[in-house]
Tab-separated table of C-alpha atoms in Angstrom:
chain	number	residue	atom	x	y	z
A	289	MET	CA	105.705	138.077	39.085
A	290	LYS	CA	103.204	136.369	41.414
A	291	ALA	CA	100.838	135.915	38.454
A	292	LYS	CA	103.586	134.268	36.437
A	293	ILE	CA	104.430	131.810	39.190
A	294	PHE	CA	100.736	130.950	39.630
A	295	PHE	CA	100.459	130.444	35.812
A	296	MET	CA	103.450	128.078	35.723
A	297	TYR	CA	102.055	126.155	38.747
A	298	ASN	CA	98.767	125.595	36.883
A	299	ILE	CA	100.611	124.329	33.825
A	300	LEU	CA	102.495	121.821	36.034
A	301	ILE	CA	99.253	120.609	37.593
A	302	ASN	CA	97.264	120.467	34.373
A	303	GLU	CA	99.776	119.313	31.840
A	304	ARG	CA	102.044	117.171	33.994
A	305	GLY	CA	99.486	116.300	36.663
A	306	GLY	CA	100.256	112.596	36.500
A	307	LEU	CA	103.939	113.086	37.250
A	308	PHE	CA	103.206	115.680	39.924
A	309	MET	CA	100.734	113.418	41.702
A	310	LYS	CA	103.219	110.551	41.649
A	311	ILE	CA	105.818	112.798	43.276
A	312	LEU	CA	103.286	113.885	45.926
A	313	LYS	CA	102.340	110.268	46.589
A	314	LEU	CA	105.993	109.309	46.973
A	315	ILE	CA	106.629	112.176	49.389
A	316	SER	CA	103.512	111.247	51.390
A	317	THR	CA	104.592	107.613	51.551
A	318	LEU	CA	108.038	108.585	52.804
A	319	LEU	CA	106.510	110.874	55.428
A	320	VAL	CA	104.120	108.176	56.671
A	321	PHE	CA	106.931	105.630	56.771
A	322	SER	CA	109.099	108.036	58.756
A	323	LEU	CA	106.306	108.734	61.230
A	324	LEU	CA	105.575	105.032	61.675
A	325	SER	CA	109.253	104.302	62.154
A	326	PHE	CA	109.451	107.024	64.798
A	327	SER	CA	106.329	105.892	66.644
A	328	SER	CA	107.412	102.261	66.689
A	329	LYS	CA	110.934	103.080	67.748
A	330	ALA	CA	112.161	100.383	70.094
A	331	VAL	CA	111.468	101.183	73.746
A	332	THR	CA	113.344	99.643	76.658
A	333	LEU	CA	111.767	99.993	80.081
A	334	ASN	CA	114.050	100.085	83.087
A	335	ALA	CA	113.242	99.239	86.697
A	336	ILE	CA	114.991	98.565	89.982
A	337	MET	CA	113.697	95.315	91.469
A	338	GLU	CA	114.247	93.444	94.723
A	339	ASN	CA	116.056	90.120	94.605
A	340	VAL	CA	113.010	87.994	95.459
A	341	PRO	CA	111.386	85.029	93.686
A	342	ASP	CA	108.605	87.085	92.079
A	343	THR	CA	111.171	89.248	90.292
A	344	LEU	CA	112.832	86.160	88.829
A	345	PHE	CA	109.472	84.675	87.811
A	346	ILE	CA	108.529	87.854	85.957
A	347	GLN	CA	111.893	87.836	84.203
A	348	GLU	CA	111.101	84.383	82.844
A	349	LEU	CA	107.775	85.667	81.490
A	350	LEU	CA	109.119	88.839	79.835
A	351	PRO	CA	109.382	87.250	76.355
A	352	ASP	CA	105.566	87.127	76.379
A	353	PHE	CA	105.418	90.881	76.986
A	354	LYS	CA	107.999	91.523	74.271
A	355	ALA	CA	106.018	89.411	71.787
A	356	LYS	CA	102.789	91.256	72.571
A	357	THR	CA	104.139	94.817	72.615
A	358	GLY	CA	107.604	94.894	71.084
A	359	ILE	CA	108.815	96.549	74.283
A	360	ASP	CA	111.960	95.388	76.058
A	361	VAL	CA	112.270	95.389	79.855
A	362	GLU	CA	115.500	95.526	81.833
A	363	PHE	CA	115.648	94.811	85.572
A	364	GLU	CA	118.431	95.983	87.850
A	365	ILE	CA	118.112	93.487	90.699
A	366	MET	CA	119.434	94.210	94.180
A	367	GLY	CA	118.826	93.678	97.876
A	368	TYR	CA	116.061	95.540	99.683
A	369	GLY	CA	118.433	97.851	101.567
A	370	GLU	CA	120.000	99.090	98.336
A	371	MET	CA	116.766	99.933	96.525
A	372	HIS	CA	115.556	103.123	98.191
A	373	PRO	CA	118.909	104.985	97.984
A	374	LYS	CA	119.258	103.892	94.353
A	375	MET	CA	115.748	104.985	93.379
A	376	VAL	CA	115.564	108.424	94.986
A	377	PRO	CA	117.972	110.270	92.608
A	378	SER	CA	115.866	109.149	89.638
A	379	LEU	CA	112.624	110.070	91.393
A	380	THR	CA	113.833	113.594	92.157
A	381	SER	CA	115.050	114.205	88.588
A	382	SER	CA	112.896	115.960	85.990
A	383	THR	CA	113.484	112.999	83.678
A	384	GLY	CA	114.540	109.912	85.558
A	385	SER	CA	116.099	106.617	84.573
A	386	ILE	CA	113.307	104.456	86.052
A	387	ASP	CA	110.197	103.798	83.955
A	388	PHE	CA	108.173	101.894	86.562
A	389	MET	CA	108.890	100.739	90.091
A	390	PRO	CA	107.797	98.405	92.861
A	391	VAL	CA	106.892	100.365	96.000
A	392	ASP	CA	107.088	98.752	99.435
A	393	PHE	CA	104.283	99.788	101.775
A	394	TYR	CA	106.977	101.326	104.007
A	395	TRP	CA	107.587	103.936	101.294
A	396	VAL	CA	104.018	104.735	100.222
A	397	GLY	CA	103.562	107.711	102.546
A	398	GLU	CA	106.905	109.234	101.621
A	399	PHE	CA	106.502	108.727	97.864
A	400	ALA	CA	102.952	110.076	97.835
A	401	ARG	CA	103.809	113.142	99.910
A	402	ALA	CA	106.829	113.893	97.694
A	403	GLY	CA	104.758	113.624	94.504
A	404	TRP	CA	106.951	110.877	93.091
A	405	MET	CA	104.123	108.644	91.824
A	406	LEU	CA	101.952	109.262	88.775
A	407	PRO	CA	98.186	108.906	89.339
A	408	LEU	CA	96.910	105.833	87.483
A	409	ASP	CA	93.177	106.628	87.465
A	410	ASP	CA	93.129	107.879	83.862
A	411	TYR	CA	94.989	104.788	82.625
A	412	ILE	CA	92.653	102.523	84.598
A	413	LYS	CA	89.579	104.260	83.171
A	414	LYS	CA	90.919	104.319	79.607
A	415	ASP	CA	91.622	100.579	79.543
A	416	ASN	CA	88.739	99.626	81.833
A	417	PHE	CA	91.169	97.803	84.122
A	418	ASP	CA	89.215	96.083	86.888
A	419	THR	CA	90.706	96.975	90.280
A	420	SER	CA	87.883	95.255	92.170
A	421	VAL	CA	89.850	91.992	91.883
A	422	TYR	CA	92.213	93.228	94.589
A	423	PHE	CA	91.470	92.744	98.275
A	424	ASP	CA	90.393	95.961	99.991
A	425	SER	CA	93.252	95.578	102.460
A	426	MET	CA	95.699	95.517	99.544
A	427	MET	CA	94.259	98.572	97.798
A	428	LYS	CA	94.379	100.525	101.054
A	429	LEU	CA	97.974	99.481	101.648
A	430	VAL	CA	99.578	99.701	98.180
A	431	GLY	CA	96.876	101.064	95.890
A	432	GLU	CA	95.018	104.212	96.831
A	433	VAL	CA	96.201	107.251	98.760
A	434	GLU	CA	93.525	109.738	99.814
A	435	GLY	CA	91.167	108.643	97.030
A	436	THR	CA	93.718	108.594	94.188
A	437	THR	CA	95.057	105.333	92.757
A	438	TYR	CA	98.835	105.534	92.545
A	439	MET	CA	99.638	101.816	92.475
A	440	LEU	CA	98.340	98.411	91.550
A	441	PRO	CA	99.171	95.784	94.192
A	442	PHE	CA	102.107	93.659	93.076
A	443	TYR	CA	102.928	90.897	95.549
A	444	ASN	CA	101.849	90.221	99.075
A	445	TYR	CA	103.884	89.303	102.098
A	446	ALA	CA	101.088	89.075	104.631
A	447	MET	CA	102.019	87.174	107.765
A	448	GLY	CA	100.276	84.117	109.126
A	449	LEU	CA	100.707	81.244	111.534
A	450	THR	CA	102.665	78.300	110.147
A	451	TYR	CA	102.317	75.220	112.318
A	452	ARG	CA	102.800	71.430	112.378
A	453	LYS	CA	99.480	70.032	111.194
A	454	ASP	CA	100.756	66.473	111.624
A	455	LEU	CA	101.188	67.047	115.360
A	456	VAL	CA	97.722	68.557	115.673
A	457	ALA	CA	96.245	65.504	113.926
A	458	ASP	CA	98.143	63.016	116.103
A	459	SER	CA	95.705	61.090	118.329
A	460	SER	CA	98.126	60.812	121.240
A	461	HIS	CA	98.686	64.570	121.265
A	462	GLN	CA	94.954	65.173	120.949
A	463	ALA	CA	94.347	63.066	124.042
A	464	GLY	CA	97.227	64.628	125.955
A	465	PHE	CA	96.201	68.184	125.133
A	466	LYS	CA	92.561	67.514	126.052
A	467	ALA	CA	93.609	66.026	129.374
A	468	LYS	CA	95.845	68.992	130.197
A	469	TYR	CA	93.706	71.906	129.043
A	470	GLY	CA	90.183	70.532	128.720
A	471	MET	CA	89.897	71.601	125.079
A	472	ASP	CA	90.277	69.932	121.698
A	473	LEU	CA	93.572	70.118	119.854
A	474	LYS	CA	92.896	71.681	116.462
A	475	GLU	CA	93.960	74.565	114.269
A	476	PRO	CA	93.968	77.431	116.778
A	477	THR	CA	91.482	80.242	116.255
A	478	SER	CA	91.845	82.100	119.566
A	479	TRP	CA	95.055	83.548	120.962
A	480	ASP	CA	94.640	81.760	124.286
A	481	GLU	CA	94.249	78.446	122.452
A	482	TYR	CA	97.445	79.078	120.486
A	483	MET	CA	99.466	80.039	123.572
A	484	LYS	CA	98.419	76.775	125.254
A	485	GLN	CA	99.553	74.836	122.171
A	486	VAL	CA	102.932	76.585	122.238
A	487	SER	CA	103.361	75.528	125.850
A	488	TYR	CA	102.165	71.961	125.226
A	489	PHE	CA	104.475	71.264	122.276
A	490	THR	CA	107.599	72.616	123.973
A	491	LYS	CA	109.637	69.457	124.758
A	492	ASN	CA	106.616	67.359	123.768
A	493	GLY	CA	106.599	66.459	120.088
A	494	THR	CA	109.026	69.226	119.207
A	495	GLU	CA	111.952	70.806	120.968
A	496	TYR	CA	110.344	74.245	120.853
A	497	GLY	CA	106.744	75.375	120.825
A	498	VAL	CA	107.614	78.428	118.752
A	499	VAL	CA	110.490	80.157	117.029
A	500	ASN	CA	110.618	83.957	116.776
A	501	GLN	CA	112.363	86.393	114.452
A	502	GLY	CA	113.580	88.727	117.196
A	503	SER	CA	116.228	90.659	115.294
A	504	LYS	CA	115.794	94.426	115.150
A	505	ALA	CA	114.392	96.428	113.572
A	506	ASP	CA	112.133	95.103	110.817
A	507	PRO	CA	111.911	91.405	111.843
A	508	ILE	CA	110.802	91.961	115.438
A	509	ALA	CA	108.609	94.975	114.573
A	510	MET	CA	106.674	93.043	111.949
A	511	GLU	CA	106.350	89.874	114.017
A	512	TRP	CA	105.286	91.626	117.216
A	513	SER	CA	102.575	93.526	115.320
A	514	ASN	CA	100.752	90.193	114.982
A	515	TYR	CA	100.888	89.733	118.755
A	516	LEU	CA	99.452	93.228	119.186
A	517	TYR	CA	96.530	92.623	116.844
A	518	ALA	CA	95.923	89.123	118.230
A	519	ASN	CA	95.500	90.618	121.708
A	520	GLY	CA	92.961	93.121	120.404
A	521	GLY	CA	95.339	96.070	120.369
A	522	ARG	CA	96.113	98.674	117.728
A	523	PHE	CA	98.772	101.274	117.075
A	524	HIS	CA	96.611	104.388	117.093
A	525	ASP	CA	93.044	105.617	116.886
A	526	GLU	CA	91.414	107.453	113.964
A	527	ASN	CA	93.144	110.706	114.959
A	528	TRP	CA	96.558	109.063	115.270
A	529	HIS	CA	96.549	109.227	119.052
A	530	GLY	CA	98.857	106.408	120.120
A	531	GLU	CA	97.425	103.319	121.799
A	532	LEU	CA	100.653	101.456	122.456
A	533	THR	CA	100.384	101.866	126.233
A	534	SER	CA	97.087	99.963	126.360
A	535	ASP	CA	96.603	96.769	128.368
A	536	ALA	CA	96.403	94.861	125.070
A	537	ALA	CA	99.791	96.200	123.949
A	538	LYS	CA	101.362	95.342	127.312
A	539	GLN	CA	99.978	91.799	127.193
A	540	ALA	CA	101.209	91.414	123.602
A	541	LEU	CA	104.759	92.264	124.635
A	542	LYS	CA	104.558	89.995	127.700
A	543	ASP	CA	103.418	87.138	125.454
A	544	TYR	CA	106.179	87.816	122.965
A	545	ILE	CA	108.912	87.805	125.602
A	546	HIS	CA	107.421	84.704	127.227
A	547	ASN	CA	107.351	82.762	123.946
A	548	LEU	CA	110.809	83.849	122.901
A	549	GLN	CA	112.502	83.152	126.227
A	550	ASP	CA	110.543	80.161	127.544
A	551	HIS	CA	109.382	78.275	124.460
A	552	GLY	CA	111.953	79.055	121.772
A	553	PRO	CA	115.607	78.420	120.931
A	554	ILE	CA	118.457	80.281	122.603
A	555	GLY	CA	119.529	83.206	120.454
A	556	ALA	CA	116.121	83.817	118.860
A	557	ALA	CA	116.303	87.450	120.025
A	558	SER	CA	118.838	87.973	117.235
A	559	PHE	CA	117.198	85.754	114.583
A	560	SER	CA	116.147	87.245	111.282
A	561	PHE	CA	113.407	85.460	109.357
A	562	ASP	CA	115.761	83.134	107.491
A	563	GLU	CA	117.323	81.818	110.705
A	564	ALA	CA	113.909	81.377	112.330
A	565	PHE	CA	112.607	79.586	109.239
A	566	ASN	CA	115.502	77.128	109.342
A	567	VAL	CA	114.539	76.093	112.893
A	568	ALA	CA	110.931	75.468	111.866
A	569	ALA	CA	111.908	73.817	108.579
A	570	GLN	CA	114.099	71.298	110.392
A	571	GLY	CA	111.166	70.221	112.536
A	572	GLN	CA	112.481	71.726	115.766
A	573	ALA	CA	109.546	74.093	116.380
A	574	TYR	CA	105.796	73.527	116.423
A	575	SER	CA	104.998	77.001	115.077
A	576	TYR	CA	106.377	80.146	113.492
A	577	ILE	CA	104.439	83.363	112.770
A	578	THR	CA	105.974	84.524	109.523
A	579	TYR	CA	105.493	85.556	105.908
A	580	ASN	CA	103.145	83.315	103.947
A	581	TRP	CA	105.600	82.961	101.085
A	582	PHE	CA	107.664	80.566	103.192
A	583	MET	CA	105.069	77.841	102.582
A	584	PRO	CA	106.555	76.645	99.249
A	585	SER	CA	109.963	76.463	100.970
A	586	TYR	CA	108.536	74.149	103.621
A	587	GLU	CA	107.604	71.842	100.732
A	588	ASP	CA	111.102	71.895	99.240
A	589	ALA	CA	112.962	68.807	100.413
A	590	SER	CA	116.300	70.510	99.778
A	591	GLN	CA	115.457	73.102	102.452
A	592	SER	CA	113.006	71.287	104.709
A	593	SER	CA	112.512	68.126	106.716
A	594	VAL	CA	108.812	68.886	107.297
A	595	VAL	CA	107.530	68.426	103.740
A	596	GLY	CA	103.791	67.822	103.850
A	597	LYS	CA	103.616	68.559	107.586
A	598	MET	CA	103.130	72.344	107.731
A	599	ALA	CA	99.895	74.314	107.473
A	600	LEU	CA	99.137	78.015	107.132
A	601	ALA	CA	96.404	79.766	109.108
A	602	PRO	CA	95.435	83.314	110.060
A	603	VAL	CA	97.188	84.411	113.242
A	604	PRO	CA	94.708	83.379	115.973
A	605	GLY	CA	92.472	86.192	117.107
A	606	ASN	CA	92.633	87.750	113.609
A	607	GLY	CA	96.088	89.061	114.268
A	608	SER	CA	97.598	88.645	110.800
A	609	LEU	CA	99.671	91.614	109.678
A	610	ASN	CA	99.310	92.659	106.061
A	611	GLY	CA	102.278	93.393	103.835
A	612	ALA	CA	102.701	94.119	100.130
A	613	TRP	CA	104.439	95.946	97.319
A	614	GLY	CA	102.667	97.929	94.620
A	615	TRP	CA	103.454	98.787	91.008
A	616	ALA	CA	103.837	102.520	90.360
A	617	ILE	CA	104.973	104.828	87.576
A	618	PRO	CA	107.324	107.623	88.669
A	619	THR	CA	106.300	111.149	87.710
A	620	SER	CA	109.810	111.350	86.222
A	621	SER	CA	109.310	108.251	84.052
A	622	PRO	CA	110.599	108.825	80.502
A	623	ASN	CA	108.162	106.215	79.116
A	624	ALA	CA	105.032	106.431	81.239
A	625	ASP	CA	102.610	105.073	78.606
A	626	ALA	CA	104.803	102.059	77.880
A	627	ALA	CA	105.260	101.540	81.626
A	628	TRP	CA	101.483	101.319	82.023
A	629	GLU	CA	101.402	98.690	79.264
A	630	PHE	CA	103.856	96.637	81.330
A	631	ILE	CA	101.887	97.026	84.575
A	632	LYS	CA	98.654	96.158	82.779
A	633	TRP	CA	100.309	93.034	81.369
A	634	VAL	CA	102.051	91.869	84.539
A	635	GLU	CA	98.814	92.262	86.531
A	636	SER	CA	96.629	90.547	83.934
A	637	PRO	CA	94.849	87.424	85.237
A	638	GLU	CA	96.832	85.150	82.916
A	639	ILE	CA	100.260	86.398	83.990
A	640	VAL	CA	99.330	86.555	87.689
A	641	ALA	CA	98.148	82.932	87.518
A	642	LYS	CA	101.415	81.901	85.871
A	643	ARG	CA	103.396	83.707	88.580
A	644	ALA	CA	101.334	81.980	91.245
A	645	LEU	CA	101.972	78.547	89.720
A	646	MET	CA	105.691	79.323	89.682
A	647	GLY	CA	105.532	79.964	93.438
A	648	GLY	CA	104.874	83.706	93.437
A	649	ALA	CA	102.816	85.758	95.879
A	650	PRO	CA	99.878	87.302	93.961
A	651	THR	CA	97.468	89.963	95.196
A	652	ARG	CA	94.559	89.436	92.770
A	653	SER	CA	91.702	87.548	94.437
A	654	ASP	CA	90.972	85.521	91.304
A	655	ALA	CA	94.356	83.811	91.652
A	656	PHE	CA	93.118	82.310	94.911
A	657	ASN	CA	90.086	80.826	93.167
A	658	ASN	CA	92.114	79.290	90.348
A	659	ALA	CA	91.677	75.503	90.490
A	660	GLU	CA	95.133	74.806	89.077
A	661	VAL	CA	96.782	77.152	91.584
A	662	LEU	CA	94.853	75.670	94.521
A	663	ALA	CA	95.727	72.126	93.428
A	664	LYS	CA	99.427	72.959	93.472
A	665	TYR	CA	99.374	75.188	96.548
A	666	PRO	CA	96.530	74.177	98.893
A	667	HIS	CA	97.617	76.804	101.439
A	668	TYR	CA	96.224	79.484	99.095
A	669	GLY	CA	92.804	78.726	100.573
A	670	ALA	CA	94.040	79.890	103.982
A	671	LEU	CA	95.940	82.777	102.402
A	672	ASN	CA	92.709	83.942	100.801
A	673	ASN	CA	91.238	84.295	104.298
A	674	ILE	CA	94.353	85.984	105.620
A	675	LEU	CA	94.373	88.654	102.911
A	676	ALA	CA	90.659	89.283	103.353
A	677	THR	CA	91.087	90.018	107.067
A	678	ALA	CA	94.713	91.158	107.459
A	679	LYS	CA	95.360	94.405	109.315
A	680	ASN	CA	97.628	97.104	107.964
A	681	PHE	CA	100.659	98.615	109.641
A	682	PRO	CA	100.596	102.422	110.120
A	683	VAL	CA	101.342	103.938	106.711
A	684	PHE	CA	102.508	107.542	106.688
A	685	THR	CA	105.553	109.513	105.587
A	686	TYR	CA	107.632	108.306	108.509
A	687	THR	CA	106.781	104.604	108.521
A	688	PRO	CA	110.450	103.513	108.102
A	689	GLN	CA	111.548	105.749	110.974
A	690	PHE	CA	108.818	104.391	113.231
A	691	VAL	CA	109.834	100.801	112.417
A	692	GLU	CA	113.356	101.644	113.593
A	693	VAL	CA	111.963	103.016	116.863
A	694	MET	CA	109.803	99.924	117.335
A	695	GLY	CA	112.630	97.536	116.644
A	696	THR	CA	114.942	99.278	119.082
A	697	GLU	CA	112.418	99.509	121.917
A	698	LEU	CA	111.065	95.975	121.519
A	699	SER	CA	114.590	94.569	121.498
A	700	LYS	CA	115.452	96.489	124.666
A	701	ALA	CA	112.393	95.029	126.384
A	702	VAL	CA	113.256	91.499	125.221
A	703	ILE	CA	116.776	91.589	126.661
A	704	GLY	CA	115.651	93.353	129.847
A	705	GLU	CA	117.380	96.639	129.141
A	706	LYS	CA	114.005	98.381	129.452
A	707	SER	CA	110.764	97.534	131.195
A	708	ILE	CA	107.733	96.656	129.094
A	709	ASP	CA	105.974	99.847	130.213
A	710	ASP	CA	108.936	102.101	129.419
A	711	ALA	CA	109.549	100.529	125.990
A	712	LEU	CA	105.896	100.898	124.998
A	713	GLU	CA	105.748	104.463	126.333
A	714	THR	CA	108.687	105.431	124.117
A	715	MET	CA	107.121	103.740	121.103
A	716	ASN	CA	103.838	105.514	121.749
A	717	SER	CA	105.330	108.979	122.198
A	718	GLU	CA	107.563	108.581	119.130
A	719	LEU	CA	104.603	107.458	117.017
A	720	GLU	CA	102.636	110.554	118.022
A	721	ALA	CA	105.637	112.843	117.462
A	722	LEU	CA	106.153	111.490	113.946
A	723	ALA	CA	102.417	111.706	113.216
A	724	LYS	CA	102.429	115.373	114.290
A	725	LYS	CA	105.467	116.028	112.120
A	726	ASP	CA	103.620	114.457	109.188
A	727	GLY	CA	100.465	116.461	109.839
A	728	VAL	CA	98.178	113.436	110.286
A	729	TYR	CA	97.810	113.799	114.072
A	730	LYS	CA	94.593	115.540	115.053
A	731	ASN	CA	93.823	117.020	118.480
């Protein structure tokens, strides 16, 4: 029987070979077509994004990504407070609903410890993606964790000093300041110089020398960190032993309370950054230590009466606090390869430059050397210096919890509910307790 079947098969091949080969070719063509159709099946990437300008700028540029890759991208946009609770269920699922995600530096320790982020080193190596274009401070904050690259920096929100450059350039103020303090009035580079300027411009050129974002927890915690660094202080040493009871930390809190109560508007202890910005933008305050991305808003006549009058500088004494988000791919991403294609595209020099020109907050250093970007936003020259020298906030699993502690204790000190020493002692002990809980504290 087997011999008969083999004989008939040979007849089909030999005598009707032409027809047989045509049938085989047709079957092969159909198979190839089916495989191609499957491999090029439309992919839609999903992400939860914060309702900030950069998100909206990227949305405008998505048709470029679609044209290049055929991949659709859908953003679910929401406020910062809604993001973390919305993301976690997807991150803990075996197959989530999020393909890529922005990660705030507050969450880096938690996400890394939980194993929620896919290492990107293989993707970076495969496509020869140059990560050297990012500032070291950015890669340490929202890039690498213990030698593994989990993120590419997305957008920065480093803090800096915004101040009235027109007042500094005024000859009458230059003479008055020199007569009072025996020093030239210029962009401040030392903390003592800045504090004297705050005092001088209170009721002299402006109503207030400074406006503060004293609301707890995040606004005051982030702002006061600049005061700490400017006074030469730090949160902890290399072994995570707290240093928040140091003389530098005590002076930083004294300076903060002094500025807020004696040189700022009534109610600033409850101001968030928007309320503080409005005071500065209406020309009522000489200075405001805040996020650099407020600079374009100062130049918007619909929001500001100080168009062309504000400058950005590093916080005097190199106190600028770093801040950023990073792009990551969840380990539960259903489309990890396509997600990398998006991240590679959105962090390409061309797209980053376009975002910058739209008013975004890039993290690639080449964006700060782009002539077109610098012509439109001259403050990027100062921002380049800020990002190169900015200091990072403590990043570990319990960063959000520590920020809550900071905000509470600083606020209590500001309103006199606690002494400076007691507030800092609580902050210090809580930092060490959380560091021990996380396993980063070393005896």
